[in-house]
């Protein structure tokens, strides 16, 4: 039987039944215990965003197109499924051929922000969320934001402040969010 406990600022330790002195010391130091066999596996959800920006150009000229972003999203999806994420809890937004700009799967600002809110809505302790963004980012914005990611509607950047509200504010003390920004900056 295995117990997990947390001390201090999220330091996790596993204690096996044969290690009774360590378990006793942990309890005396005020650790919070939860038996691993009593609770169901934490719910895992993921949002994968891949944008190629086909046929788009930067304001000063030059193609915005990124090769490989759709392949990256497919590889991330396969890796997440192999590591225990349920296929039905992995959401993909991309500008793949055949996806209509009116579709909920199209990676514009509105859809990206909505899906980020859905990703973290109702998250509970010990639940995991995973976000991958493969696309362009932009440096310092006029509103003072440090940076932003660019959906397919590049004229409406998603600032770091937007990301904080959608992704970080809903997190609980013991929930977990992994974010991978595979991005190229034009600045």
mmCIF file with all atom_site columns, N, CA and C in Angstrom, residues 7 27 39 41 50 58-59 85 87 91 95 112 120 131 138-139 141 145 149 151 160-161 170 178:
data_model
loop_
_atom_site.group_PDB
_atom_site.id
_atom_site.type_symbol
_atom_site.label_atom_id
_atom_site.label_alt_id
_atom_site.label_comp_id
_atom_site.label_asym_id
_atom_site.label_entity_id
_atom_site.label_seq_id
_atom_site.pdbx_PDB_ins_code
_atom_site.Cartn_x
_atom_site.Cartn_y
_atom_site.Cartn_z
_atom_site.occupancy
_atom_site.B_iso_or_equiv
_atom_site.pdbx_formal_charge
_atom_site.auth_seq_id
_atom_site.auth_comp_id
_atom_site.auth_asym_id
_atom_site.auth_atom_id
_atom_site.pdbx_PDB_model_num
ATOM 1  N N  . UNK A 1 7   ? 4.227   18.239 1.853   1.00 0.00 ? 7   UNK A N  1
ATOM 2  C CA . UNK A 1 7   ? 4.743   19.100 2.904   1.00 0.00 ? 7   UNK A CA 1
ATOM 3  C C  . UNK A 1 7   ? 5.143   20.419 2.292   1.00 0.00 ? 7   UNK A C  1
ATOM 4  N N  . UNK A 1 27  ? 3.635   12.462 9.564   1.00 0.00 ? 27  UNK A N  1
ATOM 5  C CA . UNK A 1 27  ? 2.404   12.853 10.251  1.00 0.00 ? 27  UNK A CA 1
ATOM 6  C C  . UNK A 1 27  ? 2.700   13.860 11.358  1.00 0.00 ? 27  UNK A C  1
ATOM 7  N N  . UNK A 1 39  ? -8.564  7.097  -3.818  1.00 0.00 ? 39  UNK A N  1
ATOM 8  C CA . UNK A 1 39  ? -9.063  8.119  -4.725  1.00 0.00 ? 39  UNK A CA 1
ATOM 9  C C  . UNK A 1 39  ? -8.899  7.674  -6.177  1.00 0.00 ? 39  UNK A C  1
ATOM 10 N N  . UNK A 1 41  ? -8.154  7.966  -10.209 1.00 0.00 ? 41  UNK A N  1
ATOM 11 C CA . UNK A 1 41  ? -7.083  8.639  -10.930 1.00 0.00 ? 41  UNK A CA 1
ATOM 12 C C  . UNK A 1 41  ? -7.533  10.065 -11.256 1.00 0.00 ? 41  UNK A C  1
ATOM 13 N N  . UNK A 1 50  ? -2.509  24.016 -33.146 1.00 0.00 ? 50  UNK A N  1
ATOM 14 C CA . UNK A 1 50  ? -1.486  24.048 -34.193 1.00 0.00 ? 50  UNK A CA 1
ATOM 15 C C  . UNK A 1 50  ? -1.924  24.958 -35.328 1.00 0.00 ? 50  UNK A C  1
ATOM 16 N N  . UNK A 1 58  ? 3.159   38.793 -43.083 1.00 0.00 ? 58  UNK A N  1
ATOM 17 C CA . UNK A 1 58  ? 3.419   39.805 -42.065 1.00 0.00 ? 58  UNK A CA 1
ATOM 18 C C  . UNK A 1 58  ? 3.125   41.182 -42.647 1.00 0.00 ? 58  UNK A C  1
ATOM 19 N N  . UNK A 1 59  ? 2.745   42.153 -41.809 1.00 0.00 ? 59  UNK A N  1
ATOM 20 C CA . UNK A 1 59  ? 2.447   43.499 -42.308 1.00 0.00 ? 59  UNK A CA 1
ATOM 21 C C  . UNK A 1 59  ? 3.592   44.100 -43.139 1.00 0.00 ? 59  UNK A C  1
ATOM 22 N N  . UNK A 1 85  ? -3.844  10.023 -21.069 1.00 0.00 ? 85  UNK A N  1
ATOM 23 C CA . UNK A 1 85  ? -4.906  11.010 -21.300 1.00 0.00 ? 85  UNK A CA 1
ATOM 24 C C  . UNK A 1 85  ? -5.991  10.366 -22.158 1.00 0.00 ? 85  UNK A C  1
ATOM 25 N N  . UNK A 1 87  ? -8.638  9.923  -24.942 1.00 0.00 ? 87  UNK A N  1
ATOM 26 C CA . UNK A 1 87  ? -8.747  10.549 -26.263 1.00 0.00 ? 87  UNK A CA 1
ATOM 27 C C  . UNK A 1 87  ? -9.874  11.584 -26.300 1.00 0.00 ? 87  UNK A C  1
ATOM 28 N N  . UNK A 1 91  ? -8.583  18.059 -26.791 1.00 0.00 ? 91  UNK A N  1
ATOM 29 C CA . UNK A 1 91  ? -9.253  18.960 -27.740 1.00 0.00 ? 91  UNK A CA 1
ATOM 30 C C  . UNK A 1 91  ? -8.198  19.554 -28.668 1.00 0.00 ? 91  UNK A C  1
ATOM 31 N N  . UNK A 1 95  ? -5.718  24.919 -38.116 1.00 0.00 ? 95  UNK A N  1
ATOM 32 C CA . UNK A 1 95  ? -6.176  25.474 -39.386 1.00 0.00 ? 95  UNK A CA 1
ATOM 33 C C  . UNK A 1 95  ? -5.924  24.485 -40.526 1.00 0.00 ? 95  UNK A C  1
ATOM 34 N N  . UNK A 1 112 ? -9.873  29.987 -29.260 1.00 0.00 ? 112 UNK A N  1
ATOM 35 C CA . UNK A 1 112 ? -8.748  29.651 -28.376 1.00 0.00 ? 112 UNK A CA 1
ATOM 36 C C  . UNK A 1 112 ? -9.074  30.037 -26.933 1.00 0.00 ? 112 UNK A C  1
ATOM 37 N N  . UNK A 1 120 ? -9.632  24.683 -18.090 1.00 0.00 ? 120 UNK A N  1
ATOM 38 C CA . UNK A 1 120 ? -9.382  24.855 -16.658 1.00 0.00 ? 120 UNK A CA 1
ATOM 39 C C  . UNK A 1 120 ? -10.654 25.019 -15.821 1.00 0.00 ? 120 UNK A C  1
ATOM 40 N N  . UNK A 1 131 ? -1.552  22.035 -22.050 1.00 0.00 ? 131 UNK A N  1
ATOM 41 C CA . UNK A 1 131 ? -1.791  22.929 -23.185 1.00 0.00 ? 131 UNK A CA 1
ATOM 42 C C  . UNK A 1 131 ? -0.542  22.980 -24.050 1.00 0.00 ? 131 UNK A C  1
ATOM 43 N N  . UNK A 1 138 ? 4.168   37.197 -30.378 1.00 0.00 ? 138 UNK A N  1
ATOM 44 C CA . UNK A 1 138 ? 4.573   38.580 -30.622 1.00 0.00 ? 138 UNK A CA 1
ATOM 45 C C  . UNK A 1 138 ? 5.156   39.146 -29.341 1.00 0.00 ? 138 UNK A C  1
ATOM 46 N N  . UNK A 1 139 ? 6.169   40.005 -29.467 1.00 0.00 ? 139 UNK A N  1
ATOM 47 C CA . UNK A 1 139 ? 6.789   40.634 -28.303 1.00 0.00 ? 139 UNK A CA 1
ATOM 48 C C  . UNK A 1 139 ? 5.916   41.710 -27.702 1.00 0.00 ? 139 UNK A C  1
ATOM 49 N N  . UNK A 1 141 ? 3.473   44.385 -26.339 1.00 0.00 ? 141 UNK A N  1
ATOM 50 C CA . UNK A 1 141 ? 2.250   44.916 -26.952 1.00 0.00 ? 141 UNK A CA 1
ATOM 51 C C  . UNK A 1 141 ? 1.994   46.343 -26.478 1.00 0.00 ? 141 UNK A C  1
ATOM 52 N N  . UNK A 1 145 ? 1.524   44.517 -22.128 1.00 0.00 ? 145 UNK A N  1
ATOM 53 C CA . UNK A 1 145 ? 1.736   43.082 -21.956 1.00 0.00 ? 145 UNK A CA 1
ATOM 54 C C  . UNK A 1 145 ? 3.121   42.720 -22.479 1.00 0.00 ? 145 UNK A C  1
ATOM 55 N N  . UNK A 1 149 ? 0.409   35.362 -27.847 1.00 0.00 ? 149 UNK A N  1
ATOM 56 C CA . UNK A 1 149 ? 0.379   34.350 -28.892 1.00 0.00 ? 149 UNK A CA 1
ATOM 57 C C  . UNK A 1 149 ? -0.607  34.833 -29.947 1.00 0.00 ? 149 UNK A C  1
ATOM 58 N N  . UNK A 1 151 ? -3.401  33.856 -32.719 1.00 0.00 ? 151 UNK A N  1
ATOM 59 C CA . UNK A 1 151 ? -4.300  32.922 -33.368 1.00 0.00 ? 151 UNK A CA 1
ATOM 60 C C  . UNK A 1 151 ? -4.258  33.165 -34.860 1.00 0.00 ? 151 UNK A C  1
ATOM 61 N N  . UNK A 1 160 ? -0.454  37.929 -22.588 1.00 0.00 ? 160 UNK A N  1
ATOM 62 C CA . UNK A 1 160 ? -0.145  37.151 -21.400 1.00 0.00 ? 160 UNK A CA 1
ATOM 63 C C  . UNK A 1 160 ? -1.176  37.397 -20.299 1.00 0.00 ? 160 UNK A C  1
ATOM 64 N N  . UNK A 1 161 ? -1.777  38.576 -20.269 1.00 0.00 ? 161 UNK A N  1
ATOM 65 C CA . UNK A 1 161 ? -2.839  38.856 -19.301 1.00 0.00 ? 161 UNK A CA 1
ATOM 66 C C  . UNK A 1 161 ? -4.071  37.993 -19.578 1.00 0.00 ? 161 UNK A C  1
ATOM 67 N N  . UNK A 1 170 ? -8.079  30.024 -12.584 1.00 0.00 ? 170 UNK A N  1
ATOM 68 C CA . UNK A 1 170 ? -8.946  28.934 -12.115 1.00 0.00 ? 170 UNK A CA 1
ATOM 69 C C  . UNK A 1 170 ? -8.223  27.808 -11.356 1.00 0.00 ? 170 UNK A C  1
ATOM 70 N N  . UNK A 1 178 ? 0.410   22.082 -17.295 1.00 0.00 ? 178 UNK A N  1
ATOM 71 C CA . UNK A 1 178 ? 1.651   22.110 -18.064 1.00 0.00 ? 178 UNK A CA 1
ATOM 72 C C  . UNK A 1 178 ? 1.363   22.846 -19.361 1.00 0.00 ? 178 UNK A C  1
#
